[in-house]
């Protein structure tokens, strides 16, 4: 059945897709009268050429690790969670409530509370679509899309009418107290004698994100629950026959997925902004889709793809700053990655498969 | 609230419902043929940009409409390629199309016009202007019926009338012609259609093309009739509301019209009033914004009659080997 060796499946197909996306992006840059090679140099310089650039790249990557893992876990149960954006927004609300209304003596305690709050709120926002999918058969994709919009309205209401400090015109919460400030990479690395940019927003949440990658790996491939999730994703009738309850798998995998998406808020709300603002997620929930597809739903792949997208994000910001290429170029690249690694997967795979088949026939 | 205010709100309901209706009917064709399409938003956005850009450059709104429709149909072809020919995931393809349109429109707008991702404002023949129906002025003074005719029914752009004519046309095409029967059959049981010697792939491409055409008109309406020019991300979730309306209507044309009018009405009210006071109770404007989505979830959950999508929806068709 397996036509291609595993390395081709895991490495070659995503790389070719990425290459196709890169070629098309280069053509787009050419078409708007800029030099693609100079653009790439500028992006590499801006995103990876200094600890400042790295700090931003890793900050974005932290967001995308969480949302990418969220989409990936749902993918394993053959569900498409487009609601990462809304779940991350609600996660922000959880973080804000945890940080604002309790006098934490130390940031580590606050981080634990914020983590719980973010995960709970994110999971709760995924719970309703999951329940409707499991019990009423409503399509999870449509309900999660709708819940993104409802989340935006809820957040807007909460910020404008409830959480906004008196006298402030800005729809945002007040600043969190300095005691809940998460250590930045500068503060973490300084004791080891490593100079890291002070201005960059990468912070302790990066370590939480890496821990989440490892935990998700362990969950999916090293536990009974993970086996059940994969079995359900592989074949629902098969899983049912083996005594796995679809309702349970749908609920649990979506709760984990929503919780992971919500966790993103400890990075962008607690680690960076240190208050909750409107549109704090900046589309990171959607980038999770591209990251999960690119990373083939494997935590290691998600980790690498998140760093790639972090690089694209920071590099794209530098491009917008120094050239006439607007930031939206990143959205185009993101679209092309989703298109080639997700929707047009077979376009890359079919010729490769026939190539490998011919090679094998020639050998035997 | 006086009579004139009601007329004005209903008038703006019609204006706001028109793009929803066109996009909703577009989705209807596609989904009835078994191709889920969450890329309605992206197709509308692309059409909005290319229609406004072409109209701004050539000065002709009709050329704009043509360009916008073409852009939308190109994206439709991409969706068809991904989901019909290469049997990819239709939902992922739709997501990709939405991002592609969101990014490319701003990129090209910035390259062509250097106005921060917008097109120049359209004037004169660059826009679809209001059409005054016969006798509208003469009848304006007739009590009750006069304002209804001259304000509410007359005075919209030609695309509004086209959109509402599309409703019976869609109904007729889908439920009274051979083409429609085959199209619906492809969405319910493609294997049966294949057995009858009709190309499933051909039917699905046809449906996706019609979807692109209607989305194109919807986008052109947004940029050249409802507003005068393209601004970044101007569809503002309308593609998703149209999708919601489609589910709300349970994939039926006449019901689609009523659900689009309902959602258009919600938008019109949210646009006119900030918070609505009913006695001491205040409905915040955000609740009005979220209402279409909440209603859709409730409908999807099957609490108000079950919404059952076309049975073969989302499944690529694989001939038996």
PDB file of N, CA and C in Angstrom, chain A residues 28 31-33 75 80 82 128 132 136-139 141-143 145-147 149-150 153-154 156-157 160-161 286-287 289 293 324-326 328-329 331-332 334-336 338-339 342-344 346-347 350, chain B residues 36 38 78 81-82 85-89 91-93 95-97 99-100 102-104 106-108 110-111 232 236-237 240 243-244 247 275 284 286-287 289-290 292-294 296-297 300-303 306:
ATOM      1  N   UNK A  28       5.271  36.703  -7.327  1.00  0.00           N
ATOM      2  CA  UNK A  28       4.439  37.816  -6.883  1.00  0.00           C
ATOM      3  C   UNK A  28       5.313  39.040  -6.594  1.00  0.00           C
ATOM      4  N   UNK A  31       6.410  40.544  -9.718  1.00  0.00           N
ATOM      5  CA  UNK A  31       5.326  41.223 -10.413  1.00  0.00           C
ATOM      6  C   UNK A  31       5.074  42.616  -9.856  1.00  0.00           C
ATOM      7  N   UNK A  32       5.338  42.811  -8.575  1.00  0.00           N
ATOM      8  CA  UNK A  32       5.137  44.161  -8.047  1.00  0.00           C
ATOM      9  C   UNK A  32       6.433  44.962  -8.098  1.00  0.00           C
ATOM     10  N   UNK A  33       7.378  44.491  -8.904  1.00  0.00           N
ATOM     11  CA  UNK A  33       8.552  45.291  -9.220  1.00  0.00           C
ATOM     12  C   UNK A  33       9.608  45.324  -8.142  1.00  0.00           C
ATOM     13  N   UNK A  75      -6.775  17.511  13.962  1.00  0.00           N
ATOM     14  CA  UNK A  75      -6.560  16.774  12.714  1.00  0.00           C
ATOM     15  C   UNK A  75      -6.404  15.279  12.979  1.00  0.00           C
ATOM     16  N   UNK A  80     -11.492  19.389  11.704  1.00  0.00           N
ATOM     17  CA  UNK A  80     -10.821  20.591  11.246  1.00  0.00           C
ATOM     18  C   UNK A  80     -11.294  21.727  12.146  1.00  0.00           C
ATOM     19  N   UNK A  82     -11.290  25.262  12.810  1.00  0.00           N
ATOM     20  CA  UNK A  82     -10.932  26.590  12.294  1.00  0.00           C
ATOM     21  C   UNK A  82     -11.094  27.621  13.404  1.00  0.00           C
ATOM     22  N   UNK A 128     -18.514  23.791  23.012  1.00  0.00           N
ATOM     23  CA  UNK A 128     -19.869  23.840  22.445  1.00  0.00           C
ATOM     24  C   UNK A 128     -19.883  23.279  21.016  1.00  0.00           C
ATOM     25  N   UNK A 132     -21.855  19.884  19.868  1.00  0.00           N
ATOM     26  CA  UNK A 132     -22.834  19.887  18.777  1.00  0.00           C
ATOM     27  C   UNK A 132     -22.430  18.906  17.686  1.00  0.00           C
ATOM     28  N   UNK A 136     -25.188  16.330  17.952  1.00  0.00           N
ATOM     29  CA  UNK A 136     -26.229  16.753  17.019  1.00  0.00           C
ATOM     30  C   UNK A 136     -25.755  16.691  15.575  1.00  0.00           C
ATOM     31  N   UNK A 137     -24.516  16.299  15.374  1.00  0.00           N
ATOM     32  CA  UNK A 137     -24.023  16.151  14.005  1.00  0.00           C
ATOM     33  C   UNK A 137     -23.840  17.451  13.244  1.00  0.00           C
ATOM     34  N   UNK A 138     -23.787  18.595  13.940  1.00  0.00           N
ATOM     35  CA  UNK A 138     -23.550  19.843  13.205  1.00  0.00           C
ATOM     36  C   UNK A 138     -22.067  19.921  12.838  1.00  0.00           C
ATOM     37  N   UNK A 139     -21.815  20.379  11.649  1.00  0.00           N
ATOM     38  CA  UNK A 139     -20.449  20.317  11.132  1.00  0.00           C
ATOM     39  C   UNK A 139     -19.506  21.225  11.924  1.00  0.00           C
ATOM     40  N   UNK A 141     -16.655  22.470  11.345  1.00  0.00           N
ATOM     41  CA  UNK A 141     -16.011  23.581  10.647  1.00  0.00           C
ATOM     42  C   UNK A 141     -16.912  24.816  10.673  1.00  0.00           C
ATOM     43  N   UNK A 142     -18.180  24.607  10.338  1.00  0.00           N
ATOM     44  CA  UNK A 142     -19.097  25.747  10.294  1.00  0.00           C
ATOM     45  C   UNK A 142     -19.292  26.321  11.692  1.00  0.00           C
ATOM     46  N   UNK A 143     -19.502  25.443  12.678  1.00  0.00           N
ATOM     47  CA  UNK A 143     -19.743  25.982  14.021  1.00  0.00           C
ATOM     48  C   UNK A 143     -18.510  26.704  14.559  1.00  0.00           C
ATOM     49  N   UNK A 145     -16.266  28.288  12.818  1.00  0.00           N
ATOM     50  CA  UNK A 145     -16.192  29.592  12.141  1.00  0.00           C
ATOM     51  C   UNK A 145     -17.140  30.578  12.818  1.00  0.00           C
ATOM     52  N   UNK A 146     -18.375  30.122  13.054  1.00  0.00           N
ATOM     53  CA  UNK A 146     -19.359  30.995  13.682  1.00  0.00           C
ATOM     54  C   UNK A 146     -18.870  31.427  15.067  1.00  0.00           C
ATOM     55  N   UNK A 147     -18.241  30.490  15.774  1.00  0.00           N
ATOM     56  CA  UNK A 147     -17.778  30.817  17.122  1.00  0.00           C
ATOM     57  C   UNK A 147     -16.611  31.814  17.105  1.00  0.00           C
ATOM     58  N   UNK A 149     -16.585  34.432  15.178  1.00  0.00           N
ATOM     59  CA  UNK A 149     -17.254  35.736  15.126  1.00  0.00           C
ATOM     60  C   UNK A 149     -17.927  36.049  16.460  1.00  0.00           C
ATOM     61  N   UNK A 150     -18.527  35.019  17.058  1.00  0.00           N
ATOM     62  CA  UNK A 150     -19.176  35.251  18.346  1.00  0.00           C
ATOM     63  C   UNK A 150     -18.118  35.639  19.393  1.00  0.00           C
ATOM     64  N   UNK A 153     -17.271  39.215  19.092  1.00  0.00           N
ATOM     65  CA  UNK A 153     -18.314  40.063  19.672  1.00  0.00           C
ATOM     66  C   UNK A 153     -18.243  40.034  21.199  1.00  0.00           C
ATOM     67  N   UNK A 154     -18.022  38.838  21.770  1.00  0.00           N
ATOM     68  CA  UNK A 154     -17.948  38.712  23.236  1.00  0.00           C
ATOM     69  C   UNK A 154     -16.775  39.544  23.771  1.00  0.00           C
ATOM     70  N   UNK A 156     -15.240  42.038  22.322  1.00  0.00           N
ATOM     71  CA  UNK A 156     -15.538  43.453  22.114  1.00  0.00           C
ATOM     72  C   UNK A 156     -16.439  43.971  23.243  1.00  0.00           C
ATOM     73  N   UNK A 157     -17.471  43.195  23.555  1.00  0.00           N
ATOM     74  CA  UNK A 157     -18.389  43.607  24.622  1.00  0.00           C
ATOM     75  C   UNK A 157     -17.658  43.687  25.956  1.00  0.00           C
ATOM     76  N   UNK A 160     -15.210  46.721  25.957  1.00  0.00           N
ATOM     77  CA  UNK A 160     -15.825  48.044  25.901  1.00  0.00           C
ATOM     78  C   UNK A 160     -16.671  48.308  27.152  1.00  0.00           C
ATOM     79  N   UNK A 161     -17.437  47.289  27.572  1.00  0.00           N
ATOM     80  CA  UNK A 161     -18.431  47.544  28.612  1.00  0.00           C
ATOM     81  C   UNK A 161     -18.036  47.087  30.000  1.00  0.00           C
ATOM     82  N   UNK A 286      -5.479  31.408  12.701  1.00  0.00           N
ATOM     83  CA  UNK A 286      -5.582  30.883  11.343  1.00  0.00           C
ATOM     84  C   UNK A 286      -4.237  30.373  10.840  1.00  0.00           C
ATOM     85  N   UNK A 287      -3.166  31.027  11.284  1.00  0.00           N
ATOM     86  CA  UNK A 287      -1.849  30.568  10.844  1.00  0.00           C
ATOM     87  C   UNK A 287      -1.587  29.168  11.380  1.00  0.00           C
ATOM     88  N   UNK A 289      -3.455  26.787  11.164  1.00  0.00           N
ATOM     89  CA  UNK A 289      -3.871  25.835  10.132  1.00  0.00           C
ATOM     90  C   UNK A 289      -2.699  25.548   9.202  1.00  0.00           C
ATOM     91  N   UNK A 293      -0.654  21.968   8.871  1.00  0.00           N
ATOM     92  CA  UNK A 293      -0.584  21.282   7.577  1.00  0.00           C
ATOM     93  C   UNK A 293       0.862  21.075   7.163  1.00  0.00           C
ATOM     94  N   UNK A 324       8.640  48.621  -0.528  1.00  0.00           N
ATOM     95  CA  UNK A 324       7.232  48.944  -0.799  1.00  0.00           C
ATOM     96  C   UNK A 324       6.368  47.687  -0.772  1.00  0.00           C
ATOM     97  N   UNK A 325       6.940  46.569  -0.292  1.00  0.00           N
ATOM     98  CA  UNK A 325       6.147  45.336  -0.223  1.00  0.00           C
ATOM     99  C   UNK A 325       5.316  45.371   1.057  1.00  0.00           C
ATOM    100  N   UNK A 326       3.997  45.368   0.946  1.00  0.00           N
ATOM    101  CA  UNK A 326       3.192  45.438   2.169  1.00  0.00           C
ATOM    102  C   UNK A 326       3.231  44.134   2.956  1.00  0.00           C
ATOM    103  N   UNK A 328       0.981  42.279   3.765  1.00  0.00           N
ATOM    104  CA  UNK A 328       0.032  41.281   3.276  1.00  0.00           C
ATOM    105  C   UNK A 328       0.720  40.197   2.463  1.00  0.00           C
ATOM    106  N   UNK A 329       1.979  40.444   2.048  1.00  0.00           N
ATOM    107  CA  UNK A 329       2.710  39.389   1.334  1.00  0.00           C
ATOM    108  C   UNK A 329       2.722  38.109   2.161  1.00  0.00           C
ATOM    109  N   UNK A 331       0.443  37.088   4.171  1.00  0.00           N
ATOM    110  CA  UNK A 331      -0.860  36.424   4.060  1.00  0.00           C
ATOM    111  C   UNK A 331      -0.908  35.605   2.771  1.00  0.00           C
ATOM    112  N   UNK A 332      -0.315  36.155   1.702  1.00  0.00           N
ATOM    113  CA  UNK A 332      -0.286  35.426   0.431  1.00  0.00           C
ATOM    114  C   UNK A 332       0.550  34.151   0.578  1.00  0.00           C
ATOM    115  N   UNK A 334       1.191  32.536   3.272  1.00  0.00           N
ATOM    116  CA  UNK A 334       0.424  31.645   4.134  1.00  0.00           C
ATOM    117  C   UNK A 334      -0.648  30.919   3.323  1.00  0.00           C
ATOM    118  N   UNK A 335      -1.348  31.677   2.456  1.00  0.00           N
ATOM    119  CA  UNK A 335      -2.391  31.075   1.623  1.00  0.00           C
ATOM    120  C   UNK A 335      -1.789  30.019   0.711  1.00  0.00           C
ATOM    121  N   UNK A 336      -0.635  30.331   0.116  1.00  0.00           N
ATOM    122  CA  UNK A 336      -0.025  29.381  -0.818  1.00  0.00           C
ATOM    123  C   UNK A 336       0.419  28.118  -0.084  1.00  0.00           C
ATOM    124  N   UNK A 338      -0.949  26.881   2.657  1.00  0.00           N
ATOM    125  CA  UNK A 338      -2.160  26.102   2.950  1.00  0.00           C
ATOM    126  C   UNK A 338      -2.644  25.407   1.684  1.00  0.00           C
ATOM    127  N   UNK A 339      -2.594  26.134   0.579  1.00  0.00           N
ATOM    128  CA  UNK A 339      -3.083  25.588  -0.683  1.00  0.00           C
ATOM    129  C   UNK A 339      -2.269  24.365  -1.091  1.00  0.00           C
ATOM    130  N   UNK A 342      -2.092  21.625   1.892  1.00  0.00           N
ATOM    131  CA  UNK A 342      -3.392  21.109   2.307  1.00  0.00           C
ATOM    132  C   UNK A 342      -4.246  20.669   1.146  1.00  0.00           C
ATOM    133  N   UNK A 343      -4.683  21.641   0.349  1.00  0.00           N
ATOM    134  CA  UNK A 343      -5.711  21.339  -0.639  1.00  0.00           C
ATOM    135  C   UNK A 343      -5.141  20.657  -1.882  1.00  0.00           C
ATOM    136  N   UNK A 344      -3.967  21.084  -2.310  1.00  0.00           N
ATOM    137  CA  UNK A 344      -3.408  20.524  -3.544  1.00  0.00           C
ATOM    138  C   UNK A 344      -2.370  19.439  -3.245  1.00  0.00           C
ATOM    139  N   UNK A 346      -2.502  16.320  -3.283  1.00  0.00           N
ATOM    140  CA  UNK A 346      -2.438  15.238  -4.273  1.00  0.00           C
ATOM    141  C   UNK A 346      -1.686  15.646  -5.531  1.00  0.00           C
ATOM    142  N   UNK A 347      -1.707  16.955  -5.821  1.00  0.00           N
ATOM    143  CA  UNK A 347      -1.021  17.411  -7.023  1.00  0.00           C
ATOM    144  C   UNK A 347       0.477  17.141  -6.900  1.00  0.00           C
ATOM    145  N   UNK A 350       0.782  12.786  -6.293  1.00  0.00           N
ATOM    146  CA  UNK A 350       0.541  11.828  -7.380  1.00  0.00           C
ATOM    147  C   UNK A 350       1.759  11.633  -8.289  1.00  0.00           C
TER     148      UNK A 350
ATOM    149  N   UNK B  36     -18.401  21.843  -0.879  1.00  0.00           N
ATOM    150  CA  UNK B  36     -18.465  22.844   0.193  1.00  0.00           C
ATOM    151  C   UNK B  36     -17.615  24.043  -0.199  1.00  0.00           C
ATOM    152  N   UNK B  38     -16.179  27.380   1.625  1.00  0.00           N
ATOM    153  CA  UNK B  38     -16.047  28.455   2.605  1.00  0.00           C
ATOM    154  C   UNK B  38     -15.189  29.568   2.032  1.00  0.00           C
ATOM    155  N   UNK B  78      -9.704  27.514  -9.283  1.00  0.00           N
ATOM    156  CA  UNK B  78      -8.683  26.992  -8.374  1.00  0.00           C
ATOM    157  C   UNK B  78      -9.315  26.045  -7.356  1.00  0.00           C
ATOM    158  N   UNK B  81     -10.151  22.911  -9.119  1.00  0.00           N
ATOM    159  CA  UNK B  81      -8.939  22.138  -9.366  1.00  0.00           C
ATOM    160  C   UNK B  81      -8.543  21.367  -8.107  1.00  0.00           C
ATOM    161  N   UNK B  82      -8.549  22.078  -6.982  1.00  0.00           N
ATOM    162  CA  UNK B  82      -8.126  21.452  -5.732  1.00  0.00           C
ATOM    163  C   UNK B  82      -9.131  20.405  -5.277  1.00  0.00           C
ATOM    164  N   UNK B  85     -10.582  17.995  -9.191  1.00  0.00           N
ATOM    165  CA  UNK B  85      -9.576  17.254  -9.951  1.00  0.00           C
ATOM    166  C   UNK B  85      -8.595  16.536  -9.032  1.00  0.00           C
ATOM    167  N   UNK B  86      -8.059  17.280  -8.041  1.00  0.00           N
ATOM    168  CA  UNK B  86      -7.048  16.657  -7.186  1.00  0.00           C
ATOM    169  C   UNK B  86      -7.631  16.083  -5.899  1.00  0.00           C
ATOM    170  N   UNK B  87      -8.953  16.097  -5.792  1.00  0.00           N
ATOM    171  CA  UNK B  87      -9.650  15.477  -4.664  1.00  0.00           C
ATOM    172  C   UNK B  87      -9.069  15.893  -3.321  1.00  0.00           C
ATOM    173  N   UNK B  88      -8.729  17.154  -3.219  1.00  0.00           N
ATOM    174  CA  UNK B  88      -8.187  17.651  -1.962  1.00  0.00           C
ATOM    175  C   UNK B  88      -9.314  17.970  -0.985  1.00  0.00           C
ATOM    176  N   UNK B  89      -8.931  18.478   0.164  1.00  0.00           N
ATOM    177  CA  UNK B  89      -9.912  18.851   1.176  1.00  0.00           C
ATOM    178  C   UNK B  89     -10.561  20.177   0.790  1.00  0.00           C
ATOM    179  N   UNK B  91     -12.566  22.119   2.387  1.00  0.00           N
ATOM    180  CA  UNK B  91     -12.585  23.160   3.410  1.00  0.00           C
ATOM    181  C   UNK B  91     -11.239  23.872   3.460  1.00  0.00           C
ATOM    182  N   UNK B  92     -10.168  23.079   3.385  1.00  0.00           N
ATOM    183  CA  UNK B  92      -8.836  23.683   3.424  1.00  0.00           C
ATOM    184  C   UNK B  92      -8.627  24.558   2.197  1.00  0.00           C
ATOM    185  N   UNK B  93      -9.108  24.078   1.051  1.00  0.00           N
ATOM    186  CA  UNK B  93      -8.992  24.877  -0.167  1.00  0.00           C
ATOM    187  C   UNK B  93      -9.720  26.212  -0.005  1.00  0.00           C
ATOM    188  N   UNK B  95     -10.305  27.841   2.777  1.00  0.00           N
ATOM    189  CA  UNK B  95      -9.527  28.690   3.688  1.00  0.00           C
ATOM    190  C   UNK B  95      -8.373  29.348   2.927  1.00  0.00           C
ATOM    191  N   UNK B  96      -7.688  28.527   2.098  1.00  0.00           N
ATOM    192  CA  UNK B  96      -6.553  29.056   1.336  1.00  0.00           C
ATOM    193  C   UNK B  96      -7.018  30.169   0.412  1.00  0.00           C
ATOM    194  N   UNK B  97      -8.163  29.989  -0.231  1.00  0.00           N
ATOM    195  CA  UNK B  97      -8.664  31.006  -1.161  1.00  0.00           C
ATOM    196  C   UNK B  97      -8.984  32.307  -0.424  1.00  0.00           C
ATOM    197  N   UNK B  99      -7.512  33.464   2.256  1.00  0.00           N
ATOM    198  CA  UNK B  99      -6.273  34.168   2.570  1.00  0.00           C
ATOM    199  C   UNK B  99      -5.613  34.718   1.317  1.00  0.00           C
ATOM    200  N   UNK B 100      -5.692  33.933   0.244  1.00  0.00           N
ATOM    201  CA  UNK B 100      -5.084  34.372  -1.005  1.00  0.00           C
ATOM    202  C   UNK B 100      -5.712  35.698  -1.440  1.00  0.00           C
ATOM    203  N   UNK B 102      -7.378  37.845   0.465  1.00  0.00           N
ATOM    204  CA  UNK B 102      -7.115  38.908   1.436  1.00  0.00           C
ATOM    205  C   UNK B 102      -5.733  39.509   1.210  1.00  0.00           C
ATOM    206  N   UNK B 103      -4.747  38.643   0.917  1.00  0.00           N
ATOM    207  CA  UNK B 103      -3.394  39.148   0.722  1.00  0.00           C
ATOM    208  C   UNK B 103      -3.203  39.799  -0.635  1.00  0.00           C
ATOM    209  N   UNK B 104      -3.630  39.098  -1.685  1.00  0.00           N
ATOM    210  CA  UNK B 104      -3.369  39.585  -3.036  1.00  0.00           C
ATOM    211  C   UNK B 104      -4.057  40.917  -3.325  1.00  0.00           C
ATOM    212  N   UNK B 106      -4.743  43.441  -1.391  1.00  0.00           N
ATOM    213  CA  UNK B 106      -4.007  44.570  -0.816  1.00  0.00           C
ATOM    214  C   UNK B 106      -2.678  44.766  -1.536  1.00  0.00           C
ATOM    215  N   UNK B 107      -2.018  43.634  -1.823  1.00  0.00           N
ATOM    216  CA  UNK B 107      -0.728  43.696  -2.490  1.00  0.00           C
ATOM    217  C   UNK B 107      -0.858  44.402  -3.840  1.00  0.00           C
ATOM    218  N   UNK B 108      -1.840  43.974  -4.632  1.00  0.00           N
ATOM    219  CA  UNK B 108      -2.001  44.556  -5.965  1.00  0.00           C
ATOM    220  C   UNK B 108      -2.497  46.001  -5.857  1.00  0.00           C
ATOM    221  N   UNK B 110      -1.892  48.111  -3.565  1.00  0.00           N
ATOM    222  CA  UNK B 110      -0.778  48.961  -3.183  1.00  0.00           C
ATOM    223  C   UNK B 110       0.144  49.199  -4.378  1.00  0.00           C
ATOM    224  N   UNK B 111       0.336  48.151  -5.179  1.00  0.00           N
ATOM    225  CA  UNK B 111       1.223  48.265  -6.334  1.00  0.00           C
ATOM    226  C   UNK B 111       0.617  49.168  -7.406  1.00  0.00           C
ATOM    227  N   UNK B 232      -9.414  47.776   1.945  1.00  0.00           N
ATOM    228  CA  UNK B 232      -8.867  46.528   2.464  1.00  0.00           C
ATOM    229  C   UNK B 232      -9.899  45.745   3.280  1.00  0.00           C
ATOM    230  N   UNK B 236     -15.618  42.009   5.048  1.00  0.00           N
ATOM    231  CA  UNK B 236     -15.875  42.014   6.492  1.00  0.00           C
ATOM    232  C   UNK B 236     -16.766  40.866   6.958  1.00  0.00           C
ATOM    233  N   UNK B 237     -16.440  39.653   6.536  1.00  0.00           N
ATOM    234  CA  UNK B 237     -17.183  38.495   7.027  1.00  0.00           C
ATOM    235  C   UNK B 237     -18.506  38.227   6.331  1.00  0.00           C
ATOM    236  N   UNK B 240     -19.041  34.717   5.170  1.00  0.00           N
ATOM    237  CA  UNK B 240     -19.406  33.765   6.212  1.00  0.00           C
ATOM    238  C   UNK B 240     -20.865  33.939   6.614  1.00  0.00           C
ATOM    239  N   UNK B 243     -22.813  32.168   4.130  1.00  0.00           N
ATOM    240  CA  UNK B 243     -22.749  30.736   4.434  1.00  0.00           C
ATOM    241  C   UNK B 243     -23.745  30.393   5.545  1.00  0.00           C
ATOM    242  N   UNK B 244     -23.777  31.265   6.544  1.00  0.00           N
ATOM    243  CA  UNK B 244     -24.720  31.070   7.639  1.00  0.00           C
ATOM    244  C   UNK B 244     -26.148  31.119   7.114  1.00  0.00           C
ATOM    245  N   UNK B 247     -27.153  27.898   5.406  1.00  0.00           N
ATOM    246  CA  UNK B 247     -27.525  26.819   6.323  1.00  0.00           C
ATOM    247  C   UNK B 247     -28.878  27.120   6.944  1.00  0.00           C
ATOM    248  N   UNK B 275     -26.646  50.896  20.739  1.00  0.00           N
ATOM    249  CA  UNK B 275     -27.265  49.958  21.669  1.00  0.00           C
ATOM    250  C   UNK B 275     -28.774  50.170  21.633  1.00  0.00           C
ATOM    251  N   UNK B 284     -26.743  45.232  23.727  1.00  0.00           N
ATOM    252  CA  UNK B 284     -25.533  45.868  23.197  1.00  0.00           C
ATOM    253  C   UNK B 284     -25.385  45.599  21.702  1.00  0.00           C
ATOM    254  N   UNK B 286     -22.923  44.654  20.104  1.00  0.00           N
ATOM    255  CA  UNK B 286     -22.176  43.436  19.808  1.00  0.00           C
ATOM    256  C   UNK B 286     -23.103  42.229  19.697  1.00  0.00           C
ATOM    257  N   UNK B 287     -24.203  42.263  20.468  1.00  0.00           N
ATOM    258  CA  UNK B 287     -25.141  41.153  20.402  1.00  0.00           C
ATOM    259  C   UNK B 287     -25.797  41.109  19.030  1.00  0.00           C
ATOM    260  N   UNK B 289     -24.374  42.163  16.297  1.00  0.00           N
ATOM    261  CA  UNK B 289     -23.346  41.680  15.373  1.00  0.00           C
ATOM    262  C   UNK B 289     -23.256  40.159  15.404  1.00  0.00           C
ATOM    263  N   UNK B 290     -23.388  39.619  16.601  1.00  0.00           N
ATOM    264  CA  UNK B 290     -23.168  38.183  16.753  1.00  0.00           C
ATOM    265  C   UNK B 290     -24.408  37.369  16.419  1.00  0.00           C
ATOM    266  N   UNK B 292     -26.459  36.798  13.785  1.00  0.00           N
ATOM    267  CA  UNK B 292     -26.524  35.854  12.656  1.00  0.00           C
ATOM    268  C   UNK B 292     -25.763  34.566  12.946  1.00  0.00           C
ATOM    269  N   UNK B 293     -24.610  34.704  13.581  1.00  0.00           N
ATOM    270  CA  UNK B 293     -23.792  33.526  13.844  1.00  0.00           C
ATOM    271  C   UNK B 293     -24.445  32.646  14.905  1.00  0.00           C
ATOM    272  N   UNK B 294     -25.004  33.299  15.935  1.00  0.00           N
ATOM    273  CA  UNK B 294     -25.657  32.517  16.984  1.00  0.00           C
ATOM    274  C   UNK B 294     -26.857  31.772  16.402  1.00  0.00           C
ATOM    275  N   UNK B 296     -27.266  30.781  13.412  1.00  0.00           N
ATOM    276  CA  UNK B 296     -26.803  29.667  12.578  1.00  0.00           C
ATOM    277  C   UNK B 296     -26.420  28.467  13.424  1.00  0.00           C
ATOM    278  N   UNK B 297     -25.735  28.741  14.542  1.00  0.00           N
ATOM    279  CA  UNK B 297     -25.349  27.627  15.407  1.00  0.00           C
ATOM    280  C   UNK B 297     -26.586  26.927  15.942  1.00  0.00           C
ATOM    281  N   UNK B 300     -28.022  24.903  13.182  1.00  0.00           N
ATOM    282  CA  UNK B 300     -27.166  23.747  12.918  1.00  0.00           C
ATOM    283  C   UNK B 300     -27.344  22.689  13.992  1.00  0.00           C
ATOM    284  N   UNK B 301     -27.556  23.157  15.210  1.00  0.00           N
ATOM    285  CA  UNK B 301     -27.703  22.218  16.306  1.00  0.00           C
ATOM    286  C   UNK B 301     -29.015  21.450  16.187  1.00  0.00           C
ATOM    287  N   UNK B 302     -29.863  21.916  15.276  1.00  0.00           N
ATOM    288  CA  UNK B 302     -31.093  21.188  15.039  1.00  0.00           C
ATOM    289  C   UNK B 302     -32.176  21.450  16.058  1.00  0.00           C
ATOM    290  N   UNK B 303     -32.054  22.567  16.782  1.00  0.00           N
ATOM    291  CA  UNK B 303     -33.092  22.862  17.765  1.00  0.00           C
ATOM    292  C   UNK B 303     -34.336  23.416  17.093  1.00  0.00           C
ATOM    293  N   UNK B 306     -34.069  20.328  11.679  1.00  0.00           N
ATOM    294  CA  UNK B 306     -32.692  19.940  11.400  1.00  0.00           C
ATOM    295  C   UNK B 306     -32.247  20.417  10.022  1.00  0.00           C
TER     296      UNK B 306
END
